[in-house]
CSV table of C-alpha atoms in Angstrom, one decimal:
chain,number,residue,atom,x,y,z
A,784,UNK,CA,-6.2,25.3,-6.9
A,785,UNK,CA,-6.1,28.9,-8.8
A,786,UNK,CA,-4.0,31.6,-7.8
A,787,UNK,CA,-6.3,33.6,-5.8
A,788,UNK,CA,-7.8,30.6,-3.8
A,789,UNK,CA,-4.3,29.4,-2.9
A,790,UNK,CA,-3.6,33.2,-1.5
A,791,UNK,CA,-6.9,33.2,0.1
A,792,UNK,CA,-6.7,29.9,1.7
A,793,UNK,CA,-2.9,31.6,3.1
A,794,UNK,CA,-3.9,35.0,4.3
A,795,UNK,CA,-6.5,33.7,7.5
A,796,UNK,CA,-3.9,31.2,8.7
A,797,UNK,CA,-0.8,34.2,8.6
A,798,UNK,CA,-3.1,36.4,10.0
A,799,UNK,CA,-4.3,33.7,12.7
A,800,UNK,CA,-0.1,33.2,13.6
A,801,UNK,CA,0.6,36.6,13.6
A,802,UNK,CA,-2.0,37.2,16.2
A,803,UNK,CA,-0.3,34.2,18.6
A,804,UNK,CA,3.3,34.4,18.1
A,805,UNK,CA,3.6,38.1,16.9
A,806,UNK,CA,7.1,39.6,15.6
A,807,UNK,CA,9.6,40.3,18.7
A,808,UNK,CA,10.1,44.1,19.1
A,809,UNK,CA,13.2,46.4,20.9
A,810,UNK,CA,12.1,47.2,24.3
A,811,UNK,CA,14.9,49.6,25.6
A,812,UNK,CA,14.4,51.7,22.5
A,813,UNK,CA,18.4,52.2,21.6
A,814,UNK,CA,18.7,49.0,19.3
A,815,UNK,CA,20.4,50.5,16.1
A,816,UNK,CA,20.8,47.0,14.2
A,817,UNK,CA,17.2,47.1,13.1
A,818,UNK,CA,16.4,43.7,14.4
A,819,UNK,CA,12.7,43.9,13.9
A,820,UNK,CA,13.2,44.5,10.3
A,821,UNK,CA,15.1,41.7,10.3
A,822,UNK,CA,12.6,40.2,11.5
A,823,UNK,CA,10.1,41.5,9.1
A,824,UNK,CA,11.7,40.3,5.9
A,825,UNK,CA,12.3,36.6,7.5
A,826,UNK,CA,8.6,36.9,7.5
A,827,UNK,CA,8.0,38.0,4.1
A,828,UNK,CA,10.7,35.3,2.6
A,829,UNK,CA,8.9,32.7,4.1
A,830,UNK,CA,5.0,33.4,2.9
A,831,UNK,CA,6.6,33.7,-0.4
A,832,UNK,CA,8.2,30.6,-0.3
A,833,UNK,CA,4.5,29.1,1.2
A,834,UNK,CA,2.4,31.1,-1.7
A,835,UNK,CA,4.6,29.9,-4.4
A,836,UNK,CA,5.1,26.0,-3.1
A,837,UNK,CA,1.5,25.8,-2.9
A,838,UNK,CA,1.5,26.9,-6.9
A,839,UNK,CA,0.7,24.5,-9.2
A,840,UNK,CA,4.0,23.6,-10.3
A,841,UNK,CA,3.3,22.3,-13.9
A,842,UNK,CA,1.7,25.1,-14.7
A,843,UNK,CA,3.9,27.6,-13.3
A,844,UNK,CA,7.3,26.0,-13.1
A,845,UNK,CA,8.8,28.7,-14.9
A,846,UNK,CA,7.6,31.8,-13.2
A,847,UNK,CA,8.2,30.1,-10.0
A,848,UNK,CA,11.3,28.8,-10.2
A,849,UNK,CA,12.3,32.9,-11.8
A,850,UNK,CA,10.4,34.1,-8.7
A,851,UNK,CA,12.5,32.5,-6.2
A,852,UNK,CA,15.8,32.9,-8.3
A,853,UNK,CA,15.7,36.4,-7.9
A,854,UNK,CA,18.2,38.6,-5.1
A,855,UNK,CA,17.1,40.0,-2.9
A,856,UNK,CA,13.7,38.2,-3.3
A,857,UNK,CA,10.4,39.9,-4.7
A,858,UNK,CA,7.9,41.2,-2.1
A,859,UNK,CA,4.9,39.1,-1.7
A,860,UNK,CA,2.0,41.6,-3.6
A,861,UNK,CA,4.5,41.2,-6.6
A,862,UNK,CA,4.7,37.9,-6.6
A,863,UNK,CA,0.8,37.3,-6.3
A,864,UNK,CA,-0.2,39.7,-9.2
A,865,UNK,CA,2.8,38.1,-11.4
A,866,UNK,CA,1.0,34.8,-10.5
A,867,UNK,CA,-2.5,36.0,-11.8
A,868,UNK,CA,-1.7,37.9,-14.5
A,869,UNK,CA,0.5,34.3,-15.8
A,870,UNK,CA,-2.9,32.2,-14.8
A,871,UNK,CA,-5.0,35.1,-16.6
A,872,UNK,CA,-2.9,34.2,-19.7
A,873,UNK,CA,-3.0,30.4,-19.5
A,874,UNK,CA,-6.7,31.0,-19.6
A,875,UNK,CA,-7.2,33.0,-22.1
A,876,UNK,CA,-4.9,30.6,-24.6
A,877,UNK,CA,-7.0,27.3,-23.0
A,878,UNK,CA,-10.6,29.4,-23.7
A,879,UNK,CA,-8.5,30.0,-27.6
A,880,UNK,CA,-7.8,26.4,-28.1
A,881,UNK,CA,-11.2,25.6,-27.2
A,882,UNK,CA,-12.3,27.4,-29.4
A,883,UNK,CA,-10.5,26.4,-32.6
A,884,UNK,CA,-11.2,22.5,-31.6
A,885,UNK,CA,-14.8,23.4,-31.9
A,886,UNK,CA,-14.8,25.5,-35.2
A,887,UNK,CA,-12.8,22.3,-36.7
A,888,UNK,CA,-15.2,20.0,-35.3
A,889,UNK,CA,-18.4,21.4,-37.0
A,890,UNK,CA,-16.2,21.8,-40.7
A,891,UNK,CA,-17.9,20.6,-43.8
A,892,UNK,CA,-16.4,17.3,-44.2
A,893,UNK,CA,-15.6,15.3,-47.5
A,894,UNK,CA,-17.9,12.7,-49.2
A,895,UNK,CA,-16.9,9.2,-48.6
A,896,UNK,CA,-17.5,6.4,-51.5
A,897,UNK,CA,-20.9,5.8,-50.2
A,898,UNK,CA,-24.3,5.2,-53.2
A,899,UNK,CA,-25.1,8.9,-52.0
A,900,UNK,CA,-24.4,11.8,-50.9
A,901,UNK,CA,-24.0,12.9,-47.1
A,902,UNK,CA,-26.6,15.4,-45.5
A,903,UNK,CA,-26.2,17.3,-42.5
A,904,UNK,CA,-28.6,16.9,-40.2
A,905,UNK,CA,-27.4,19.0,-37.5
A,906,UNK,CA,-24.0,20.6,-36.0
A,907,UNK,CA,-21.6,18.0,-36.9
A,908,UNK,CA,-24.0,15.3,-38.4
A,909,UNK,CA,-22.4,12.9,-40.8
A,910,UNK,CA,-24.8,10.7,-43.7
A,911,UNK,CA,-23.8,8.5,-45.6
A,912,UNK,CA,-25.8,5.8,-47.7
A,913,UNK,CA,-29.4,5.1,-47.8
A,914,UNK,CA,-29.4,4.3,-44.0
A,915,UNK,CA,-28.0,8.0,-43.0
A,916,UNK,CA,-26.6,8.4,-39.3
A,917,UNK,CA,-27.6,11.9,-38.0
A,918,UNK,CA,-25.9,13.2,-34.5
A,919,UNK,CA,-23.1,14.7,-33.5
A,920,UNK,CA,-20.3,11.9,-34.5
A,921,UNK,CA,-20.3,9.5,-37.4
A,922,UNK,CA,-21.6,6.1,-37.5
A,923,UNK,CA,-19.5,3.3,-35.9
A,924,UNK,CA,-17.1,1.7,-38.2
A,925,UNK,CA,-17.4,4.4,-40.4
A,926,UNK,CA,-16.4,7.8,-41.3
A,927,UNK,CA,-13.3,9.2,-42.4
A,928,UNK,CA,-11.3,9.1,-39.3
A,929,UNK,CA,-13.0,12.5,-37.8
A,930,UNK,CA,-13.9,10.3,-34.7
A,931,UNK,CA,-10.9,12.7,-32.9
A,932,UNK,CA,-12.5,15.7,-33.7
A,933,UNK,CA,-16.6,14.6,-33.2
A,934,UNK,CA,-15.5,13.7,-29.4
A,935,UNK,CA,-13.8,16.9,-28.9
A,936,UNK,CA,-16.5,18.5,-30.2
A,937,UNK,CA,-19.2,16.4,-27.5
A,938,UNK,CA,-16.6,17.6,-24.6
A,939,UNK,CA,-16.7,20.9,-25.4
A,940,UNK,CA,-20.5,20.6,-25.4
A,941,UNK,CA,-20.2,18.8,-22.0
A,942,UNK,CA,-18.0,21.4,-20.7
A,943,UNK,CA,-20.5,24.3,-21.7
A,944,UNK,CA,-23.0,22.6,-20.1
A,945,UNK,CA,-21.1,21.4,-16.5
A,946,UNK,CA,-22.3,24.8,-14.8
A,947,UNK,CA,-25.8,24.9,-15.7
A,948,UNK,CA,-25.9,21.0,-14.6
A,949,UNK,CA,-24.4,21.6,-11.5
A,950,UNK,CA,-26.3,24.6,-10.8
A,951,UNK,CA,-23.4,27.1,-10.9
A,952,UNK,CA,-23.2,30.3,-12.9
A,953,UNK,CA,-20.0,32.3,-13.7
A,954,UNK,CA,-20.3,36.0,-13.5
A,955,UNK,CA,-16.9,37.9,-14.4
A,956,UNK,CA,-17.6,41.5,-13.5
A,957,UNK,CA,-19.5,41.2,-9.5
A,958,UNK,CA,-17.7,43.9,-7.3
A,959,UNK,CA,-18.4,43.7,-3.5
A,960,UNK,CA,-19.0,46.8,-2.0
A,961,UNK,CA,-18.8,47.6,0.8
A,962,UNK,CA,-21.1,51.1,0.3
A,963,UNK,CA,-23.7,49.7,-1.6
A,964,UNK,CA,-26.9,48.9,0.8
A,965,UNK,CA,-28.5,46.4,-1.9
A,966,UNK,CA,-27.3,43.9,-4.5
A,967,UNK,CA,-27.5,45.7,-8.1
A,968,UNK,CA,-27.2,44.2,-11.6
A,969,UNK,CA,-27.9,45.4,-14.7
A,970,UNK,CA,-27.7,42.2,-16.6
A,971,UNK,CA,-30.8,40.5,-16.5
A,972,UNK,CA,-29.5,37.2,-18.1
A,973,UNK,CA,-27.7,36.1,-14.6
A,974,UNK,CA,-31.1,36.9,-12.9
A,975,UNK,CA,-33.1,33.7,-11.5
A,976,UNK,CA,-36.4,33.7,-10.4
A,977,UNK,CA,-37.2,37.1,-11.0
A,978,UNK,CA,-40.4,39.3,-10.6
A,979,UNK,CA,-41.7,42.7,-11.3
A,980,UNK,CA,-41.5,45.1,-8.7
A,981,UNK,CA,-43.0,48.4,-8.1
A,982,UNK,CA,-40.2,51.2,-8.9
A,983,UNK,CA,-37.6,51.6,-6.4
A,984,UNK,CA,-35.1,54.4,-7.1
A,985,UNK,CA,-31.6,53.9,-6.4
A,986,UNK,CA,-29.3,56.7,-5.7
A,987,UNK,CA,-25.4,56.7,-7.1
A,988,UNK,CA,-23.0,58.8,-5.3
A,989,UNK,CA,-22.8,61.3,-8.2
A,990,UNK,CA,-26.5,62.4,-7.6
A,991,UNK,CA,-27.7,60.3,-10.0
A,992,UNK,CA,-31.5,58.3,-9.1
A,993,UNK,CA,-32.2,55.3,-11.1
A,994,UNK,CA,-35.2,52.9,-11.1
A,995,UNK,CA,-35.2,49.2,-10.1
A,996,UNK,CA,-38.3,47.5,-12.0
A,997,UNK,CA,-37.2,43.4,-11.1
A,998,UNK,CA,-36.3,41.4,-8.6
A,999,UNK,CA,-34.5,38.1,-8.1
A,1000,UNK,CA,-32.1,35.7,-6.8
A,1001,UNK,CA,-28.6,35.3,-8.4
A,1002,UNK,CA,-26.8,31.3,-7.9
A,1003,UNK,CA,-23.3,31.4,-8.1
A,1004,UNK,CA,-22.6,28.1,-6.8
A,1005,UNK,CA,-24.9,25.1,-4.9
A,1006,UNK,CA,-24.6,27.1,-1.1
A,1007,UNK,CA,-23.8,30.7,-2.8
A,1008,UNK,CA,-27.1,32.6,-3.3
A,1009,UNK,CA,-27.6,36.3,-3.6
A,1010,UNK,CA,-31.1,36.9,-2.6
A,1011,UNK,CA,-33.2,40.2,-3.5
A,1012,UNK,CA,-31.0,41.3,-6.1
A,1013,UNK,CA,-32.3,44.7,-7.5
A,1014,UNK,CA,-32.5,44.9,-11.3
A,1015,UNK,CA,-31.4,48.2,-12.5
A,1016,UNK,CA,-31.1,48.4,-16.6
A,1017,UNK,CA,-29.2,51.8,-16.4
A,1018,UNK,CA,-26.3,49.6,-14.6
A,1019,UNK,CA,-23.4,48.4,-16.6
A,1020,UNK,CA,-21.9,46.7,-13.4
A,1021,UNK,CA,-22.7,43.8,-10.8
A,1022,UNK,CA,-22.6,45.1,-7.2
A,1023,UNK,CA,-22.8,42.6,-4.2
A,1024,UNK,CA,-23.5,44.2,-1.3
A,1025,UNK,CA,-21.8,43.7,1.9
A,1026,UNK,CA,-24.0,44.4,4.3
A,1027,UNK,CA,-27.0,42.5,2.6
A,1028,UNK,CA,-24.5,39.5,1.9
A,1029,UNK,CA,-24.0,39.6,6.3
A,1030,UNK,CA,-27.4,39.7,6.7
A,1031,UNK,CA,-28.7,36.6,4.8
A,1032,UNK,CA,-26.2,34.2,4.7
A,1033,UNK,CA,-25.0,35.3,8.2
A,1034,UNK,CA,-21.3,35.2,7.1
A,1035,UNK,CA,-18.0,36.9,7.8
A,1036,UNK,CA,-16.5,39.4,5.4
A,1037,UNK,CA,-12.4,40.4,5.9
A,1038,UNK,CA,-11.1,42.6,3.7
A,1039,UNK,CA,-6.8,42.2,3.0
A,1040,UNK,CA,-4.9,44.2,0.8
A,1041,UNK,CA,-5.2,42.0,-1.7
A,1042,UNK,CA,-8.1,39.7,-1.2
A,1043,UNK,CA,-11.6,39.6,0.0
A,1044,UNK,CA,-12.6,36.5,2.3
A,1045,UNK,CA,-16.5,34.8,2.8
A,1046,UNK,CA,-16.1,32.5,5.6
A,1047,UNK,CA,-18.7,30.8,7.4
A,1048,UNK,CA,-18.6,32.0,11.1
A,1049,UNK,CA,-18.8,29.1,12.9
A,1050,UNK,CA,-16.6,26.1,11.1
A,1051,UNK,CA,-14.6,29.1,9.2
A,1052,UNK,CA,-15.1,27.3,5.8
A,1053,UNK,CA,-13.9,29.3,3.0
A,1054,UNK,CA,-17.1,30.5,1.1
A,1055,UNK,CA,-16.2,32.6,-1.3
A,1056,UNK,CA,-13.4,35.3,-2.4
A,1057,UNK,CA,-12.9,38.5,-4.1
A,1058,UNK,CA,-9.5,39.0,-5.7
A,1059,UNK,CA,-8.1,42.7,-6.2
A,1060,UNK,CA,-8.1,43.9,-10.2
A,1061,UNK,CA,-7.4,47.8,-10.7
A,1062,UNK,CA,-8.4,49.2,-6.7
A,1063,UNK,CA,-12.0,46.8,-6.9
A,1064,UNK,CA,-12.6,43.6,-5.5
A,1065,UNK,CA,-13.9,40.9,-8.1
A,1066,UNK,CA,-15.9,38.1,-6.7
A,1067,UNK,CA,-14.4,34.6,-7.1
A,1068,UNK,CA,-16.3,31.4,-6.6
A,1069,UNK,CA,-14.4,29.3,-3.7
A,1070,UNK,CA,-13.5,25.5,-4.5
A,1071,UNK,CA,-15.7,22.9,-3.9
A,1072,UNK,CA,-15.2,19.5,-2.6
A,1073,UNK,CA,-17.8,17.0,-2.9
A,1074,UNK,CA,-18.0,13.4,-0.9
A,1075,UNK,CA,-18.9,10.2,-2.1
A,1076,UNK,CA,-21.9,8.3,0.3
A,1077,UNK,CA,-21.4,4.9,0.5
A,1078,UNK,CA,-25.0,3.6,1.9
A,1079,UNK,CA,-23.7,0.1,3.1
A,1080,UNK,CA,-25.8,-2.0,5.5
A,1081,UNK,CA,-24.8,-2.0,8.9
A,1082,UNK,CA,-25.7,-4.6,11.5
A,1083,UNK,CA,-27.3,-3.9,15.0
A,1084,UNK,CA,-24.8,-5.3,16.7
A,1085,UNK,CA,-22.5,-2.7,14.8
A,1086,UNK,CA,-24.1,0.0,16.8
A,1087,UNK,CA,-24.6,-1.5,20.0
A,1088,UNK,CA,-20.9,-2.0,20.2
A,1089,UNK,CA,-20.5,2.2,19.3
A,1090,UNK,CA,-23.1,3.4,21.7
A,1091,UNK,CA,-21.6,1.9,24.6
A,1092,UNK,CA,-23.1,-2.0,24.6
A,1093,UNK,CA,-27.1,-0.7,25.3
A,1094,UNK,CA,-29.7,-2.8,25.6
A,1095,UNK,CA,-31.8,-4.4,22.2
A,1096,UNK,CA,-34.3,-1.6,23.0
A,1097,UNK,CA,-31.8,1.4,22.8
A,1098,UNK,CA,-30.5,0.2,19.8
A,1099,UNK,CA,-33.9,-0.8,17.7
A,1100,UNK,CA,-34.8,3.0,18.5
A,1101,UNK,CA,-32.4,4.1,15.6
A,1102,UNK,CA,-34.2,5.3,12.4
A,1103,UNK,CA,-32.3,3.3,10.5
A,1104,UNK,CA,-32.6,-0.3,12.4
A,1105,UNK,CA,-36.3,-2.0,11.9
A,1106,UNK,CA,-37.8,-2.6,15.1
A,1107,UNK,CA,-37.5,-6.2,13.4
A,1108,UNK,CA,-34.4,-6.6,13.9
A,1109,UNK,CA,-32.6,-8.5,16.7
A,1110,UNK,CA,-29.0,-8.8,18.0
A,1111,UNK,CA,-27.1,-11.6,16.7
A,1112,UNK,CA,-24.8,-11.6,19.8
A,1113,UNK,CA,-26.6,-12.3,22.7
A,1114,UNK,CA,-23.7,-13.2,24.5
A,1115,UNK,CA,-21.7,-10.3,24.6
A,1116,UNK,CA,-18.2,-10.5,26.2
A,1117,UNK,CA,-18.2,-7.1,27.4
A,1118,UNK,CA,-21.8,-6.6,28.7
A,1119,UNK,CA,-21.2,-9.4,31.1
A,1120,UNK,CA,-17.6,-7.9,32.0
A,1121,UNK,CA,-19.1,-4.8,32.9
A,1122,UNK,CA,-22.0,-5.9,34.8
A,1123,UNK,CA,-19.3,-8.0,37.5
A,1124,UNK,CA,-18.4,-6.3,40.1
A,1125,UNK,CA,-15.2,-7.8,40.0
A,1126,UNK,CA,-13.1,-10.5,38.1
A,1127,UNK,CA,-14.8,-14.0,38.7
A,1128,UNK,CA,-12.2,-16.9,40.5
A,1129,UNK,CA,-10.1,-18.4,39.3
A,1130,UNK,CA,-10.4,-22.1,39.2
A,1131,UNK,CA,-9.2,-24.0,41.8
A,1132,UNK,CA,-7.1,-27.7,41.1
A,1133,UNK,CA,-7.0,-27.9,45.0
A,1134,UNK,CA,-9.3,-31.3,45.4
A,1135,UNK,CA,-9.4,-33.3,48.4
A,1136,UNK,CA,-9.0,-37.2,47.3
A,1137,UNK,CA,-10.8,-39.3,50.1
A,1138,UNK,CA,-13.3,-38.5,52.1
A,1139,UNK,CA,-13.5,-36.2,55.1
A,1140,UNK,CA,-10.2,-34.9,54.2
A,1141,UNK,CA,-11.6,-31.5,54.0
A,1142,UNK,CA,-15.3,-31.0,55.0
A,1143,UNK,CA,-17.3,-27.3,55.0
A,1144,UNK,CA,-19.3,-26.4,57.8
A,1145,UNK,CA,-22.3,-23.7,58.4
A,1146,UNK,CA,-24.2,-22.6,61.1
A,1147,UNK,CA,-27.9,-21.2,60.4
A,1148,UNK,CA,-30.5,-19.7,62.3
A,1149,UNK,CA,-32.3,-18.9,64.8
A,1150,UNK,CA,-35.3,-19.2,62.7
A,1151,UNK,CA,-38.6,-17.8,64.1
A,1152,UNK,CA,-40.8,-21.5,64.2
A,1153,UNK,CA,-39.1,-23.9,66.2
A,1154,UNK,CA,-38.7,-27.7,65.0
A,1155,UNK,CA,-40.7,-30.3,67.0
A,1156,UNK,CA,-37.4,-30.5,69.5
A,1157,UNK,CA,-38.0,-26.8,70.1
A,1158,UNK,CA,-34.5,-26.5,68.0
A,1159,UNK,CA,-34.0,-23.4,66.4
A,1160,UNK,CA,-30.5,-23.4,65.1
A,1161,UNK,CA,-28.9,-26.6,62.7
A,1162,UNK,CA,-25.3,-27.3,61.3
A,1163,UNK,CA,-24.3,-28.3,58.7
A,1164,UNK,CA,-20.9,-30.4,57.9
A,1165,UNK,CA,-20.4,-31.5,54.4
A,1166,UNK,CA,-17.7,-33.5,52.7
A,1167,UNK,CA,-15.8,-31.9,50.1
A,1168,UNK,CA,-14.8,-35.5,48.5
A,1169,UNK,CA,-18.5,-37.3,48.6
A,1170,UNK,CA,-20.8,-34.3,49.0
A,1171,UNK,CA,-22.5,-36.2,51.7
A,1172,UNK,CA,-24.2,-33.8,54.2
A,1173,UNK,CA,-24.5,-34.1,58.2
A,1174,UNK,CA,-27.3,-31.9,59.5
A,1175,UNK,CA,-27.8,-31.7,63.7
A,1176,UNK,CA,-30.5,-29.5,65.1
A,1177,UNK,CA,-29.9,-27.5,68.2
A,1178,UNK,CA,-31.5,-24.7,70.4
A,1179,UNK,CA,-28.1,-22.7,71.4
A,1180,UNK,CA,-25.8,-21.8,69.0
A,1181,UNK,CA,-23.5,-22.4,71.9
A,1182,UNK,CA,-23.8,-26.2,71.6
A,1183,UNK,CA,-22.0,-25.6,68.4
A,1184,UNK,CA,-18.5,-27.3,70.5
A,1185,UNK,CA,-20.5,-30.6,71.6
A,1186,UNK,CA,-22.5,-31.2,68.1
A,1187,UNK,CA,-18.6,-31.2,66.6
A,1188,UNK,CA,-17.0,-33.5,68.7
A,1189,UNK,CA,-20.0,-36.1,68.3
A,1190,UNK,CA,-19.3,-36.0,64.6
A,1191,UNK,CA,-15.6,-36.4,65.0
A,1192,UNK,CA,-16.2,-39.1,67.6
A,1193,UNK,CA,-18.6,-40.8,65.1
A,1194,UNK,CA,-16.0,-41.0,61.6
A,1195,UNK,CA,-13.3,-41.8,64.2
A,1196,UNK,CA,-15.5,-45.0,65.0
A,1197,UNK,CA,-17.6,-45.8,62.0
A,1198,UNK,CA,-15.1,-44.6,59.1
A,1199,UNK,CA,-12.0,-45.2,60.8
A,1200,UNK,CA,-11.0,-41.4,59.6
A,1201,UNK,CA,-9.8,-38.5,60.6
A,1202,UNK,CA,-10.6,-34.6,60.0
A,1203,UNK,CA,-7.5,-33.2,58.7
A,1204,UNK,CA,-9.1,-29.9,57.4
A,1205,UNK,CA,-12.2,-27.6,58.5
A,1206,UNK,CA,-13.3,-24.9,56.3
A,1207,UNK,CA,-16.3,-22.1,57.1
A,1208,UNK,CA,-17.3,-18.4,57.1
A,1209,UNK,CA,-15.8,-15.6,59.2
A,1210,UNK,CA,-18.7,-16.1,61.9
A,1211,UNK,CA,-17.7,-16.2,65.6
A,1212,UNK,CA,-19.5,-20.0,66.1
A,1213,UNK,CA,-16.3,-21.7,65.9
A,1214,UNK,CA,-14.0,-19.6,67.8
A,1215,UNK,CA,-14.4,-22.0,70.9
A,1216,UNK,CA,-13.0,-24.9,68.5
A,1217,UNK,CA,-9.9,-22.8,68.0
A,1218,UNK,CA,-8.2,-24.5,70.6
A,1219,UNK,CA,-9.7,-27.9,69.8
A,1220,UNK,CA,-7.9,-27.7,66.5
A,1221,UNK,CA,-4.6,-26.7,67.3
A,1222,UNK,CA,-4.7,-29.8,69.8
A,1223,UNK,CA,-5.5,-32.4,67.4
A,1224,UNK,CA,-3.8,-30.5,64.5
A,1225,UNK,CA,-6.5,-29.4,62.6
A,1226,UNK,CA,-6.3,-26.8,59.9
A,1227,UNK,CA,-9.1,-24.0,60.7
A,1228,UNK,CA,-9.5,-22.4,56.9
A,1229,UNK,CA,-12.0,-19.6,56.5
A,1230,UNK,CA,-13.7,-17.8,53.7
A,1231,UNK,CA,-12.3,-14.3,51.8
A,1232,UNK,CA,-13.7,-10.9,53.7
A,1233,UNK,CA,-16.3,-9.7,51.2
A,1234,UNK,CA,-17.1,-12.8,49.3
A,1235,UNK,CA,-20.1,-14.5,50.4
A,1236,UNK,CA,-20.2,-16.7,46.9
């Protein structure tokens, strides 16, 4: 990250912090041990020590480390322009190098031991023998160990052409102003997409009118365009308006002392910057990140676990899904979990283990048609250890008492067996055997409240 982005990237969060936990201040007014200047200079010590620790520190170990070594500690403007004038420099010896690599790249080079001679066919081009290889490095195999110098040449080529690939143009000299009421260039090399325009004079604060005669867009970066860019060939400068730039890209424009911020308005993303050079703010291109898509399939049953477990119909209405497609798991765990009203029961290991140990009874009716003995009410008593059923018809639910003993009366006789437990709903049938079964000792069991299954 360059100097200026790094500062840039600093100022909106101080600025943020300052607003929500601002310096304390002297509130009786007779504090002579100048506490909030105290204050103050904590402050400043510790954005230095944040702009410089967020330096790259191989490339400025030694001006950082110099920085920080100094008492009392530099102020913070001192530091930054220290910083860019030392990046400035770095530059300006990488762009030199560069430079050299090239020129040593394209050199004559010596004749090799080949039949013939070698002819250049283009910048670079190596041939040798009858079967000449033209191009920008020398034939595999052969050569005379310039391979070195043929690949730096091809990245330099590569690095010349990154911007233009990528769709980005570098423009040293754009000033934003703040006055200006209309982008202005007078270089029409940067200008993209231009056309002829009627002429529009343009007046300079020193009374001077000049014509505009094109129009265009100017793209310094894939999401940075300047739109309606007025070319004036009198201008020797770049001008990026501010008010235009609000009004197209619908951005936010703060001004610092030392740096001018792009931000979007609504995520705050850092758009682009203008750094401070001799009272004039120099546009700067903000840093961009990109993302790599991995398009991997994903299953339905992917997507109807993150929507919330919908139904086949929900999920096949995703672009992406064919309406082909069907859910592998039709038996999903949670879709019946959440569909229950409660937990289901647990199982029960209490068996009886001969028969009319434990039998259930149920009283039905009254039923509207009557059976042929004008009954409109049955019981039934079924055994828990055979499953055999007992059904006996009657017309009062009241006869509920007499039905009961018969069938007691008639395992006591037939099975030589006795009931030992009764088990029904919470009706009021069998409240007149209550007593019956506390005589002949009898356990009376009935159902949960609220749990007719």
């Amino acid at each position: 990250m360059s100097v200026a982005n790094n500062f840039g990237k600093l100022q909106p969060l101080w600025d943020e912090l300052a607003t929500y936990d601002p310096l304390p201040a002297c509130s009786c007014g007779f504090c002579l041990c100048d506490l909030g200047e105290q204050f103050q200079q904590k402050q400043d010590n510790d954005r230095l020590h944040e702009f410089l620790c967020g330096i790259n520190k191989e490339k400025f170990d030694g001006l950082r480390s110099s920085l920080l070594s100094q008492d009392p500690s530099p102020i913070l403007d001192r530091a930054y322009h220290a910083m860019l004038q030392e990046e400035q420099l770095q530059g300006s010896q990488a762009s030199a190098i560069s430079d050299v690599v090239l020129t040593m790249a394209v050199a004559p080079l010596p004749r090799g031991r080949g039949t013939g001679r070698g002819s250049a066919a283009g910048a670079g081009s190596v041939g040798r023998g009858r079967g000449g290889w033209s191009g920008s490095a020398p034939a595999p195999g052969r050569g005379c160990g310039l391979g070195p110098f043929a690949r730096a040449a091809a990245a330099g080529a590569d690095i010349g052409l990154n911007d233009k690939l990528t769709g980005k143009l570098f423009v040293s000299n754009l000033i934003i102003d703040s006055g200006a009421s209309s982008h202005i260039t007078g270089d029409l090399s940067i200008l993209s997409d231009s056309i002829d325009i009627s002429a529009c004079r343009v007046g300079l604060p020193d009374g001077h009118l000049y014509s505009a005669v094109k129009r265009g867009n100017v793209y310094l970066s894939s999401h940075f365009v300047l739109r309606d860019v007025l070319y004036v060939p009198q201008f020797t400068c770049n001008l990026i308006s501010v008010t235009q730039l609000t009004n197209s890209m619908n951005c936010v424009v703060k001004i610092t002392k030392n740096v001018c911020i792009i931000q979007d308005p609504i995520s705050r993303n850092l758009i682009g910057l203008g750094e401070r050079r001799n009272g004039l703010y120099y546009f700067c291109s903000a840093p961009e990140a990109w993302l790599l898509h991995v398009n991997r399939k994903v299953s339905p049953d992917l997507w109807h676990r993150r929507l919330g477990h919908p139904s086949d119909r929900v999920v096949k209405a995703l672009p992406f899904i064919s309406s082909t497609c069907t859910l592998s798991n039709k038996a999903c765990i949670v879709c019946h979990q959440t569909k229950h009203s409660r937990d289901s029961f647990v199982s029960s290991e209490h068996k009886a283990t001969r028969c009319f140990e434990l039998i259930h009874c149920h009283l039905w009716g009254p039923y509207n048609t009557m059976s042929s003995c004008s009954a409109r009410y049955f019981i039934t008593i079924v055994d828990d250890f055979s499953r055999a059923v007992w059904l006996f018809l009657f017309v009062d639910k009241n006869e509920v008492y007499k039905y009961f003993m018969q069938f007691c009366a008639m395992i006591d006789r037939q099975f030589q067996a006795k009931v030992q437990i009764v088990r029904s709903d919470n009706g009021t049938d069998f409240l007149c055997l209550r007593e019956y079964f506390s005589c002949e000792g009898i356990i009376f069991q009935t159902s949960c409240v609220g749990t007719p299954q």
